[in-house]
Amino acid sequence: MKLPQVGYEAPASVAEAAELLAEYQDEASVLAGGQSLIPLLALRLARPAVLIDINGVKELSGVSADDGWLAIGAMTREYVAEESAAVADSAPLLAAALPLIGHEAIRSRGTIGGSLAHADPAAELPAVARALDAEFVVRGQSGERVVRAAEWFEGYLTTSRRPDELLVQVRFPVAKPGTGTSFLEVARRHGDFAIVGLAAALTLSDGVISDARLAFAGISDVPVRAAAAEDLLVGQTPSDELFDEAARRATEDMDPPADLHGSPEYRKKVAAVLVRRCLRAAADEAARGSD
Ligand SMILES: Cc1cc2nc3c(=O)[nH]c(=O)nc-3n(C[C@H](O)[C@H](O)[C@H](O)COP(=O)(O)OP(=O)(O)OC[C@H]3O[C@@H](n4cnc5c(N)ncnc54)[C@H](O)[C@@H]3O)c2cc1C
């Protein structure tokens, strides 16, 4: 399918990109890896007047760990993050999720910022960002602001980024010692978006769960934290009975959508299984790490 006629700008710096966004506002779409935007253009589901291509903005790429945070530039390709030792060391949950995104060809173009700005509720990275309370750094002509993950995802493919702002960086808190993580999903085929996915992190202190994080993909129009299950887990010793009860609490008020991939009842059953499996895997990893 041919792309529609569209204007094209290629800024060389964040300042130039912000200037263009201020000029075009919601008439513009930022072009990162193009793995979601180009299909949307081809299908006429997005009709921007101009594309602002940020592939030439070098300052937007890179990974660094400092001061308790892993900072990833928005234009960092998914495969670069996947192969980064800093990501593996500082954000093992992110490292576990990255290989599940599409296929290698997608990840070689797709970017961390693109996935999180696109905000597909079935995608892996939004669930990871929500689980870890990531921070989103956006910049416009009037300056920079930081948005917490809880406020970033507003609805289906919708974030709290304003039309004149560029997502420049995403920050993940460095995993605490004694933390184990697991990302599991059920998809029709390897590389497909998740029917249901779960990002999980457990921290053990002297054998007791001191921090628990669970965030689902694919059950709502935004990634969803399982707060009732997290509350249950903290202060407890890991056990299969505890994880069964966490699965029950995580899914009791869940109201997932129906589509051709599965009914709400099917999604709830899958979600409960994922809670049990992720928690067992995360607890085992945390126990190994705190030996
Ligand atoms: C066949 C196929 C399978 C896929 N499977 C999966 C999958 O299983 N899981 C998954 O998560 N993803 C999947 N994807 C999507 C892929 O991960 C994309 O790379 C990602 O969703 C978008 O990243 P991008 O860099 O390509 O962004 P683009 O497509 O360039 O942009 C996506 C959106 O984000 C906006 N945007 C991008 N960067 C910025 C920025 N810095 N500031 C502000 N706005 C910005 C764009 O304007 C656009 O609206 C798949 C894609 C394809 C084609």
mmCIF file of C-alpha atoms and ligand atoms in Angstrom:
data_model
loop_
_atom_site.group_PDB
_atom_site.id
_atom_site.type_symbol
_atom_site.label_atom_id
_atom_site.label_comp_id
_atom_site.label_asym_id
_atom_site.label_seq_id
_atom_site.Cartn_x
_atom_site.Cartn_y
_atom_site.Cartn_z
ATOM 1 C CA MET A 1 0.000 0.000 0.000
ATOM 2 C CA LYS A 2 1.405 3.413 -0.928
ATOM 3 C CA LEU A 3 2.044 6.079 1.681
ATOM 4 C CA PRO A 4 -0.072 9.247 1.456
ATOM 5 C CA GLN A 5 1.548 12.554 0.464
ATOM 6 C CA VAL A 6 3.082 14.060 3.608
ATOM 7 C CA GLY A 7 5.515 16.864 4.396
ATOM 8 C CA TYR A 8 8.955 15.961 5.739
ATOM 9 C CA GLU A 9 11.368 17.664 8.140
ATOM 10 C CA ALA A 10 14.659 16.228 9.413
ATOM 11 C CA PRO A 11 15.926 18.201 12.424
ATOM 12 C CA ALA A 12 19.523 17.627 13.549
ATOM 13 C CA SER A 13 19.006 18.512 17.223
ATOM 14 C CA VAL A 14 16.383 18.279 19.974
ATOM 15 C CA ALA A 15 16.105 22.091 19.948
ATOM 16 C CA GLU A 16 15.294 22.061 16.214
ATOM 17 C CA ALA A 17 12.787 19.236 16.664
ATOM 18 C CA ALA A 18 11.076 21.157 19.501
ATOM 19 C CA GLU A 19 10.894 24.247 17.289
ATOM 20 C CA LEU A 20 9.206 22.234 14.523
ATOM 21 C CA LEU A 21 6.774 20.614 16.967
ATOM 22 C CA ALA A 22 5.872 24.066 18.331
ATOM 23 C CA GLU A 23 5.177 25.212 14.769
ATOM 24 C CA TYR A 24 3.129 22.204 13.562
ATOM 25 C CA GLN A 25 1.604 21.026 16.892
ATOM 26 C CA ASP A 26 -0.786 18.085 16.284
ATOM 27 C CA GLU A 27 -0.447 18.432 12.499
ATOM 28 C CA ALA A 28 2.942 16.686 12.939
ATOM 29 C CA SER A 29 3.957 13.099 13.710
ATOM 30 C CA VAL A 30 7.408 12.325 15.046
ATOM 31 C CA LEU A 31 9.075 9.586 12.968
ATOM 32 C CA ALA A 32 11.367 7.326 15.015
ATOM 33 C CA GLY A 33 11.864 3.709 13.859
ATOM 34 C CA GLY A 34 8.660 3.865 11.808
ATOM 35 C CA GLN A 35 7.652 0.309 12.799
ATOM 36 C CA SER A 36 4.246 1.451 14.053
ATOM 37 C CA LEU A 37 3.862 4.831 12.347
ATOM 38 C CA ILE A 38 4.579 3.730 8.751
ATOM 39 C CA PRO A 39 1.914 0.972 8.813
ATOM 40 C CA LEU A 40 -0.548 3.483 10.322
ATOM 41 C CA LEU A 41 0.209 5.925 7.488
ATOM 42 C CA ALA A 42 -0.099 3.208 4.855
ATOM 43 C CA LEU A 43 -3.489 2.177 6.248
ATOM 44 C CA ARG A 44 -4.592 5.857 6.458
ATOM 45 C CA LEU A 45 -5.134 5.446 10.216
ATOM 46 C CA ALA A 46 -2.786 8.410 10.852
ATOM 47 C CA ARG A 47 -2.992 11.494 8.595
ATOM 48 C CA PRO A 48 -0.301 13.956 9.744
ATOM 49 C CA ALA A 49 0.511 16.921 7.501
ATOM 50 C CA VAL A 50 4.230 16.557 8.237
ATOM 51 C CA LEU A 51 6.650 13.932 9.530
ATOM 52 C CA ILE A 52 9.400 15.149 11.841
ATOM 53 C CA ASP A 53 12.107 12.536 11.343
ATOM 54 C CA ILE A 54 14.337 12.379 14.438
ATOM 55 C CA ASN A 55 16.671 9.654 13.126
ATOM 56 C CA GLY A 56 19.386 12.265 12.613
ATOM 57 C CA VAL A 57 19.226 13.582 16.203
ATOM 58 C CA LYS A 58 22.308 11.879 17.623
ATOM 59 C CA GLU A 59 21.863 13.200 21.174
ATOM 60 C CA LEU A 60 18.700 11.060 21.519
ATOM 61 C CA SER A 61 20.549 7.719 21.467
ATOM 62 C CA GLY A 62 22.433 6.045 24.284
ATOM 63 C CA VAL A 63 22.216 4.098 27.527
ATOM 64 C CA SER A 64 23.789 5.123 30.829
ATOM 65 C CA ALA A 65 23.437 4.097 34.473
ATOM 66 C CA ASP A 66 24.014 6.755 37.111
ATOM 67 C CA ASP A 67 22.726 7.807 40.510
ATOM 68 C CA GLY A 68 20.283 4.901 40.863
ATOM 69 C CA TRP A 69 18.733 5.348 37.400
ATOM 70 C CA LEU A 70 19.208 3.669 34.037
ATOM 71 C CA ALA A 71 18.676 6.405 31.432
ATOM 72 C CA ILE A 72 17.826 5.408 27.854
ATOM 73 C CA GLY A 73 17.669 7.958 25.040
ATOM 74 C CA ALA A 74 14.361 7.866 23.155
ATOM 75 C CA MET A 75 15.986 6.971 19.804
ATOM 76 C CA THR A 76 17.927 4.031 21.230
ATOM 77 C CA ARG A 77 17.008 1.051 19.046
ATOM 78 C CA GLU A 78 15.322 -1.853 20.781
ATOM 79 C CA TYR A 79 18.109 -4.251 19.695
ATOM 80 C CA VAL A 80 20.789 -1.908 21.136
ATOM 81 C CA ALA A 81 19.043 -1.955 24.523
ATOM 82 C CA GLU A 82 18.611 -5.718 24.199
ATOM 83 C CA GLU A 83 22.380 -6.158 23.790
ATOM 84 C CA SER A 84 23.355 -3.589 26.427
ATOM 85 C CA ALA A 85 25.204 -4.876 29.500
ATOM 86 C CA ALA A 86 23.984 -1.803 31.436
ATOM 87 C CA VAL A 87 20.351 -2.741 30.710
ATOM 88 C CA ALA A 88 20.949 -6.381 31.702
ATOM 89 C CA ASP A 89 22.641 -5.329 34.976
ATOM 90 C CA SER A 90 20.422 -2.419 35.978
ATOM 91 C CA ALA A 91 16.995 -3.301 34.583
ATOM 92 C CA PRO A 92 16.781 -7.094 34.163
ATOM 93 C CA LEU A 93 12.997 -6.885 33.723
ATOM 94 C CA LEU A 94 13.463 -4.643 30.693
ATOM 95 C CA ALA A 95 16.148 -7.021 29.395
ATOM 96 C CA ALA A 96 13.722 -9.945 29.738
ATOM 97 C CA ALA A 97 10.953 -8.119 27.831
ATOM 98 C CA LEU A 98 12.958 -6.758 24.884
ATOM 99 C CA PRO A 99 13.504 -10.056 22.987
ATOM 100 C CA LEU A 100 9.725 -10.638 23.032
ATOM 101 C CA ILE A 101 9.065 -7.557 20.868
ATOM 102 C CA GLY A 102 8.198 -8.604 17.312
ATOM 103 C CA HIS A 103 11.186 -9.994 15.427
ATOM 104 C CA GLU A 104 14.855 -9.008 15.053
ATOM 105 C CA ALA A 105 14.121 -6.924 11.962
ATOM 106 C CA ILE A 106 11.515 -4.916 13.908
ATOM 107 C CA ARG A 107 13.830 -4.423 16.879
ATOM 108 C CA SER A 108 16.705 -3.301 14.684
ATOM 109 C CA ARG A 109 14.627 -0.251 13.611
ATOM 110 C CA GLY A 110 12.127 0.155 16.477
ATOM 111 C CA THR A 111 13.115 2.447 19.338
ATOM 112 C CA ILE A 112 12.539 2.482 23.085
ATOM 113 C CA GLY A 113 10.961 5.947 22.864
ATOM 114 C CA GLY A 114 8.819 4.954 19.880
ATOM 115 C CA SER A 115 7.303 1.989 21.663
ATOM 116 C CA LEU A 116 6.582 4.014 24.803
ATOM 117 C CA ALA A 117 5.242 7.038 22.900
ATOM 118 C CA HIS A 118 3.037 4.747 20.791
ATOM 119 C CA ALA A 119 1.643 3.242 24.038
ATOM 120 C CA ASP A 120 0.091 0.076 22.642
ATOM 121 C CA PRO A 121 -1.520 -1.552 25.712
ATOM 122 C CA ALA A 122 -0.546 -5.034 24.437
ATOM 123 C CA ALA A 123 3.121 -4.058 24.015
ATOM 124 C CA GLU A 124 5.843 -5.242 26.368
ATOM 125 C CA LEU A 125 7.667 -2.004 27.212
ATOM 126 C CA PRO A 126 4.659 -0.064 28.558
ATOM 127 C CA ALA A 127 4.035 -2.890 31.074
ATOM 128 C CA VAL A 128 7.715 -2.833 32.111
ATOM 129 C CA ALA A 129 7.660 0.962 32.487
ATOM 130 C CA ARG A 130 4.503 0.782 34.606
ATOM 131 C CA ALA A 131 5.868 -2.051 36.780
ATOM 132 C CA LEU A 132 9.128 -0.231 37.473
ATOM 133 C CA ASP A 133 7.646 3.288 37.851
ATOM 134 C CA ALA A 134 9.779 4.579 34.989
ATOM 135 C CA GLU A 135 10.067 8.306 34.359
ATOM 136 C CA PHE A 136 9.543 9.977 30.988
ATOM 137 C CA VAL A 137 11.541 13.082 30.128
ATOM 138 C CA VAL A 138 9.808 15.268 27.532
ATOM 139 C CA ARG A 139 11.090 18.513 26.055
ATOM 140 C CA GLY A 140 9.294 21.379 24.353
ATOM 141 C CA GLN A 141 10.330 24.920 23.542
ATOM 142 C CA SER A 142 9.402 26.049 27.051
ATOM 143 C CA GLY A 143 11.659 23.469 28.690
ATOM 144 C CA GLU A 144 11.708 19.973 30.085
ATOM 145 C CA ARG A 145 9.294 18.093 32.328
ATOM 146 C CA VAL A 146 9.338 14.626 33.860
ATOM 147 C CA VAL A 147 6.226 12.460 33.797
ATOM 148 C CA ARG A 148 5.830 9.354 35.976
ATOM 149 C CA ALA A 149 4.660 6.150 34.279
ATOM 150 C CA ALA A 150 1.400 6.232 36.263
ATOM 151 C CA GLU A 151 0.542 9.529 34.538
ATOM 152 C CA TRP A 152 2.096 8.782 31.140
ATOM 153 C CA PHE A 153 -0.369 6.168 29.821
ATOM 154 C CA GLU A 154 -3.738 7.875 29.435
ATOM 155 C CA GLY A 155 -5.645 5.536 27.115
ATOM 156 C CA TYR A 156 -5.411 3.423 23.974
ATOM 157 C CA LEU A 157 -2.347 4.693 22.018
ATOM 158 C CA THR A 158 -2.591 7.889 24.069
ATOM 159 C CA THR A 159 -0.051 9.440 26.431
ATOM 160 C CA SER A 160 0.164 12.672 28.379
ATOM 161 C CA ARG A 161 2.828 14.009 25.976
ATOM 162 C CA ARG A 162 1.664 17.363 24.630
ATOM 163 C CA PRO A 163 1.701 17.884 20.839
ATOM 164 C CA ASP A 164 4.634 20.317 21.086
ATOM 165 C CA GLU A 165 6.766 17.968 23.197
ATOM 166 C CA LEU A 166 9.349 15.379 22.188
ATOM 167 C CA LEU A 167 10.012 12.328 24.338
ATOM 168 C CA VAL A 168 13.774 12.565 24.864
ATOM 169 C CA GLN A 169 14.607 9.979 27.532
ATOM 170 C CA VAL A 170 13.115 7.205 29.645
ATOM 171 C CA ARG A 171 14.567 6.455 33.090
ATOM 172 C CA PHE A 172 14.212 3.156 34.937
ATOM 173 C CA PRO A 173 15.197 2.807 38.609
ATOM 174 C CA VAL A 174 18.190 0.493 38.987
ATOM 175 C CA ALA A 175 17.067 -2.879 40.414
ATOM 176 C CA LYS A 176 17.761 -3.259 44.146
ATOM 177 C CA PRO A 177 19.942 -6.147 45.367
ATOM 178 C CA GLY A 178 17.834 -9.240 46.062
ATOM 179 C CA THR A 179 15.439 -8.479 43.187
ATOM 180 C CA GLY A 180 14.223 -11.183 40.818
ATOM 181 C CA THR A 181 12.215 -10.445 37.688
ATOM 182 C CA SER A 182 10.179 -12.249 35.067
ATOM 183 C CA PHE A 183 8.317 -11.226 31.909
ATOM 184 C CA LEU A 184 5.967 -13.825 30.447
ATOM 185 C CA GLU A 185 3.303 -13.562 27.793
ATOM 186 C CA VAL A 186 0.914 -15.639 25.770
ATOM 187 C CA ALA A 187 0.791 -14.750 22.068
ATOM 188 C CA ARG A 188 -0.589 -16.664 19.098
ATOM 189 C CA ARG A 189 2.869 -16.888 17.484
ATOM 190 C CA HIS A 190 6.369 -15.916 18.555
ATOM 191 C CA GLY A 191 6.775 -12.207 17.798
ATOM 192 C CA ASP A 192 3.077 -11.334 17.923
ATOM 193 C CA PHE A 193 1.723 -8.791 20.354
ATOM 194 C CA ALA A 194 0.724 -10.395 23.660
ATOM 195 C CA ILE A 195 -2.839 -11.596 24.198
ATOM 196 C CA VAL A 196 -1.901 -11.167 27.864
ATOM 197 C CA GLY A 197 1.564 -10.334 29.188
ATOM 198 C CA LEU A 198 2.895 -9.788 32.692
ATOM 199 C CA ALA A 199 5.928 -7.891 33.982
ATOM 200 C CA ALA A 200 6.896 -8.946 37.506
ATOM 201 C CA ALA A 201 9.599 -7.967 40.001
ATOM 202 C CA LEU A 202 10.028 -9.209 43.576
ATOM 203 C CA THR A 203 12.628 -8.033 46.066
ATOM 204 C CA LEU A 204 13.540 -10.290 48.987
ATOM 205 C CA SER A 205 15.097 -9.030 52.225
ATOM 206 C CA ASP A 206 16.091 -11.843 54.633
ATOM 207 C CA GLY A 207 13.739 -14.188 52.775
ATOM 208 C CA VAL A 208 10.732 -11.842 53.084
ATOM 209 C CA ILE A 209 9.179 -9.973 50.147
ATOM 210 C CA SER A 210 9.974 -6.285 50.676
ATOM 211 C CA ASP A 211 8.802 -5.029 47.262
ATOM 212 C CA ALA A 212 6.427 -6.528 44.692
ATOM 213 C CA ARG A 213 5.550 -5.185 41.260
ATOM 214 C CA LEU A 214 3.123 -6.673 38.771
ATOM 215 C CA ALA A 215 1.938 -4.941 35.581
ATOM 216 C CA PHE A 216 -0.215 -6.515 32.885
ATOM 217 C CA ALA A 217 -0.236 -5.949 29.131
ATOM 218 C CA GLY A 218 -3.277 -6.771 27.023
ATOM 219 C CA ILE A 219 -6.062 -6.536 29.601
ATOM 220 C CA SER A 220 -7.105 -2.897 29.262
ATOM 221 C CA ASP A 221 -6.468 0.204 27.140
ATOM 222 C CA VAL A 222 -3.407 0.989 29.309
ATOM 223 C CA PRO A 223 -0.876 -1.209 31.152
ATOM 224 C CA VAL A 224 -2.344 -2.103 34.555
ATOM 225 C CA ARG A 225 -0.667 -2.606 37.959
ATOM 226 C CA ALA A 226 -2.098 -5.377 40.125
ATOM 227 C CA ALA A 227 -2.104 -3.300 43.325
ATOM 228 C CA ALA A 228 -4.202 -5.694 45.471
ATOM 229 C CA ALA A 229 -1.850 -8.588 44.723
ATOM 230 C CA GLU A 230 1.230 -6.426 45.348
ATOM 231 C CA ASP A 231 -0.155 -5.374 48.751
ATOM 232 C CA LEU A 232 -0.792 -9.005 49.660
ATOM 233 C CA LEU A 233 2.747 -10.074 48.753
ATOM 234 C CA VAL A 234 4.737 -7.474 50.681
ATOM 235 C CA GLY A 235 5.798 -8.731 54.118
ATOM 236 C CA GLN A 236 5.183 -12.406 53.225
ATOM 237 C CA THR A 237 7.488 -15.347 52.594
ATOM 238 C CA PRO A 238 7.281 -16.725 49.031
ATOM 239 C CA SER A 239 5.164 -19.878 48.706
ATOM 240 C CA ASP A 240 2.937 -21.503 46.083
ATOM 241 C CA GLU A 241 -0.126 -20.866 48.312
ATOM 242 C CA LEU A 242 0.755 -17.157 48.521
ATOM 243 C CA PHE A 243 1.194 -16.957 44.743
ATOM 244 C CA ASP A 244 -2.173 -18.726 44.195
ATOM 245 C CA GLU A 245 -3.856 -16.098 46.370
ATOM 246 C CA ALA A 246 -1.964 -13.298 44.570
ATOM 247 C CA ALA A 247 -3.252 -14.667 41.243
ATOM 248 C CA ARG A 248 -6.808 -14.644 42.612
ATOM 249 C CA ARG A 249 -6.500 -11.060 43.873
ATOM 250 C CA ALA A 250 -4.825 -9.848 40.671
ATOM 251 C CA THR A 251 -7.688 -11.116 38.518
ATOM 252 C CA GLU A 252 -10.821 -10.856 40.698
ATOM 253 C CA ASP A 253 -11.789 -7.347 39.529
ATOM 254 C CA MET A 254 -10.213 -7.672 36.088
ATOM 255 C CA ASP A 255 -12.471 -6.770 33.155
ATOM 256 C CA PRO A 256 -10.391 -7.542 30.048
ATOM 257 C CA PRO A 257 -11.582 -6.890 26.501
ATOM 258 C CA ALA A 258 -12.949 -9.482 24.081
ATOM 259 C CA ASP A 259 -11.455 -9.712 20.592
ATOM 260 C CA LEU A 260 -10.732 -12.369 17.996
ATOM 261 C CA HIS A 261 -7.745 -13.571 20.055
ATOM 262 C CA GLY A 262 -9.685 -14.374 23.210
ATOM 263 C CA SER A 263 -12.705 -13.809 25.429
ATOM 264 C CA PRO A 264 -12.511 -11.886 28.734
ATOM 265 C CA GLU A 265 -12.770 -15.224 30.602
ATOM 266 C CA TYR A 266 -9.843 -16.657 28.631
ATOM 267 C CA ARG A 267 -7.724 -13.582 29.300
ATOM 268 C CA LYS A 268 -8.486 -13.774 33.037
ATOM 269 C CA LYS A 269 -7.447 -17.429 33.155
ATOM 270 C CA VAL A 270 -4.218 -16.686 31.269
ATOM 271 C CA ALA A 271 -3.531 -13.722 33.565
ATOM 272 C CA ALA A 272 -3.877 -15.896 36.689
ATOM 273 C CA VAL A 273 -1.479 -18.507 35.280
ATOM 274 C CA LEU A 274 1.029 -15.786 34.362
ATOM 275 C CA VAL A 275 0.898 -14.334 37.897
ATOM 276 C CA ARG A 276 1.739 -17.702 39.433
ATOM 277 C CA ARG A 277 4.516 -18.479 36.936
ATOM 278 C CA CYS A 278 6.082 -15.012 36.985
ATOM 279 C CA LEU A 279 6.068 -14.839 40.780
ATOM 280 C CA ARG A 280 7.649 -18.286 41.102
ATOM 281 C CA ALA A 281 10.366 -17.388 38.569
ATOM 282 C CA ALA A 282 11.021 -13.963 40.128
ATOM 283 C CA ALA A 283 11.137 -15.400 43.668
ATOM 284 C CA ASP A 284 13.574 -18.154 42.645
ATOM 285 C CA GLU A 285 15.810 -15.603 40.919
ATOM 286 C CA ALA A 286 15.654 -13.246 43.914
ATOM 287 C CA ALA A 287 16.544 -16.108 46.285
ATOM 288 C CA ARG A 288 19.543 -17.044 44.121
ATOM 289 C CA GLY A 289 20.660 -13.403 44.064
ATOM 290 C CA SER A 290 20.444 -12.977 47.849
ATOM 291 C CA ASP A 291 22.370 -16.234 48.625
HETATM 292 C C1 LIG B 1 5.277 -6.891 12.341
HETATM 293 C C2 LIG B 1 5.436 -6.083 13.604
HETATM 294 C C3 LIG B 1 5.368 -6.729 14.825
HETATM 295 C C4 LIG B 1 5.514 -6.007 16.000
HETATM 296 N N1 LIG B 1 5.425 -6.672 17.182
HETATM 297 C C5 LIG B 1 5.535 -5.985 18.325
HETATM 298 C C6 LIG B 1 5.442 -6.643 19.598
HETATM 299 O O1 LIG B 1 5.284 -7.850 19.693
HETATM 300 N N2 LIG B 1 5.554 -5.873 20.702
HETATM 301 C C7 LIG B 1 5.756 -4.520 20.646
HETATM 302 O O2 LIG B 1 5.843 -3.871 21.671
HETATM 303 N N3 LIG B 1 5.857 -3.874 19.482
HETATM 304 C C8 LIG B 1 5.749 -4.578 18.324
HETATM 305 N N4 LIG B 1 5.862 -3.905 17.143
HETATM 306 C C9 LIG B 1 6.066 -2.431 17.165
HETATM 307 C C10 LIG B 1 7.531 -2.073 17.381
HETATM 308 O O3 LIG B 1 7.980 -2.388 18.670
HETATM 309 C C11 LIG B 1 7.757 -0.578 17.181
HETATM 310 O O4 LIG B 1 9.121 -0.427 17.056
HETATM 311 C C12 LIG B 1 7.305 0.383 18.257
HETATM 312 O O5 LIG B 1 5.983 0.185 18.619
HETATM 313 C C13 LIG B 1 7.390 1.807 17.773
HETATM 314 O O6 LIG B 1 8.691 2.213 17.759
HETATM 315 P P1 LIG B 1 9.266 3.023 16.537
HETATM 316 O O7 LIG B 1 10.565 3.538 16.972
HETATM 317 O O8 LIG B 1 9.209 2.188 15.310
HETATM 318 O O9 LIG B 1 8.232 4.251 16.475
HETATM 319 P P2 LIG B 1 7.440 4.929 15.268
HETATM 320 O O10 LIG B 1 6.659 3.885 14.521
HETATM 321 O O11 LIG B 1 8.353 5.778 14.485
HETATM 322 O O12 LIG B 1 6.474 5.849 16.104
HETATM 323 C C14 LIG B 1 5.413 5.306 16.879
HETATM 324 C C15 LIG B 1 4.619 6.464 17.489
HETATM 325 O O13 LIG B 1 5.365 7.106 18.522
HETATM 326 C C16 LIG B 1 5.601 8.489 18.192
HETATM 327 N N5 LIG B 1 6.975 8.778 18.599
HETATM 328 C C17 LIG B 1 8.066 8.020 18.320
HETATM 329 N N6 LIG B 1 9.148 8.526 18.935
HETATM 330 C C18 LIG B 1 8.751 9.627 19.598
HETATM 331 C C19 LIG B 1 9.428 10.586 20.412
HETATM 332 N N7 LIG B 1 10.736 10.488 20.695
HETATM 333 N N8 LIG B 1 8.704 11.606 20.939
HETATM 334 C C20 LIG B 1 7.380 11.700 20.669
HETATM 335 N N9 LIG B 1 6.686 10.826 19.911
HETATM 336 C C21 LIG B 1 7.360 9.801 19.376
HETATM 337 C C22 LIG B 1 5.361 8.587 16.701
HETATM 338 O O14 LIG B 1 4.971 9.891 16.315
HETATM 339 C C23 LIG B 1 4.268 7.563 16.507
HETATM 340 O O15 LIG B 1 3.011 8.112 16.867
HETATM 341 C C24 LIG B 1 5.725 -4.594 15.956
HETATM 342 C C25 LIG B 1 5.813 -3.947 14.715
HETATM 343 C C26 LIG B 1 5.664 -4.667 13.544
HETATM 344 C C27 LIG B 1 5.754 -3.953 12.237
#
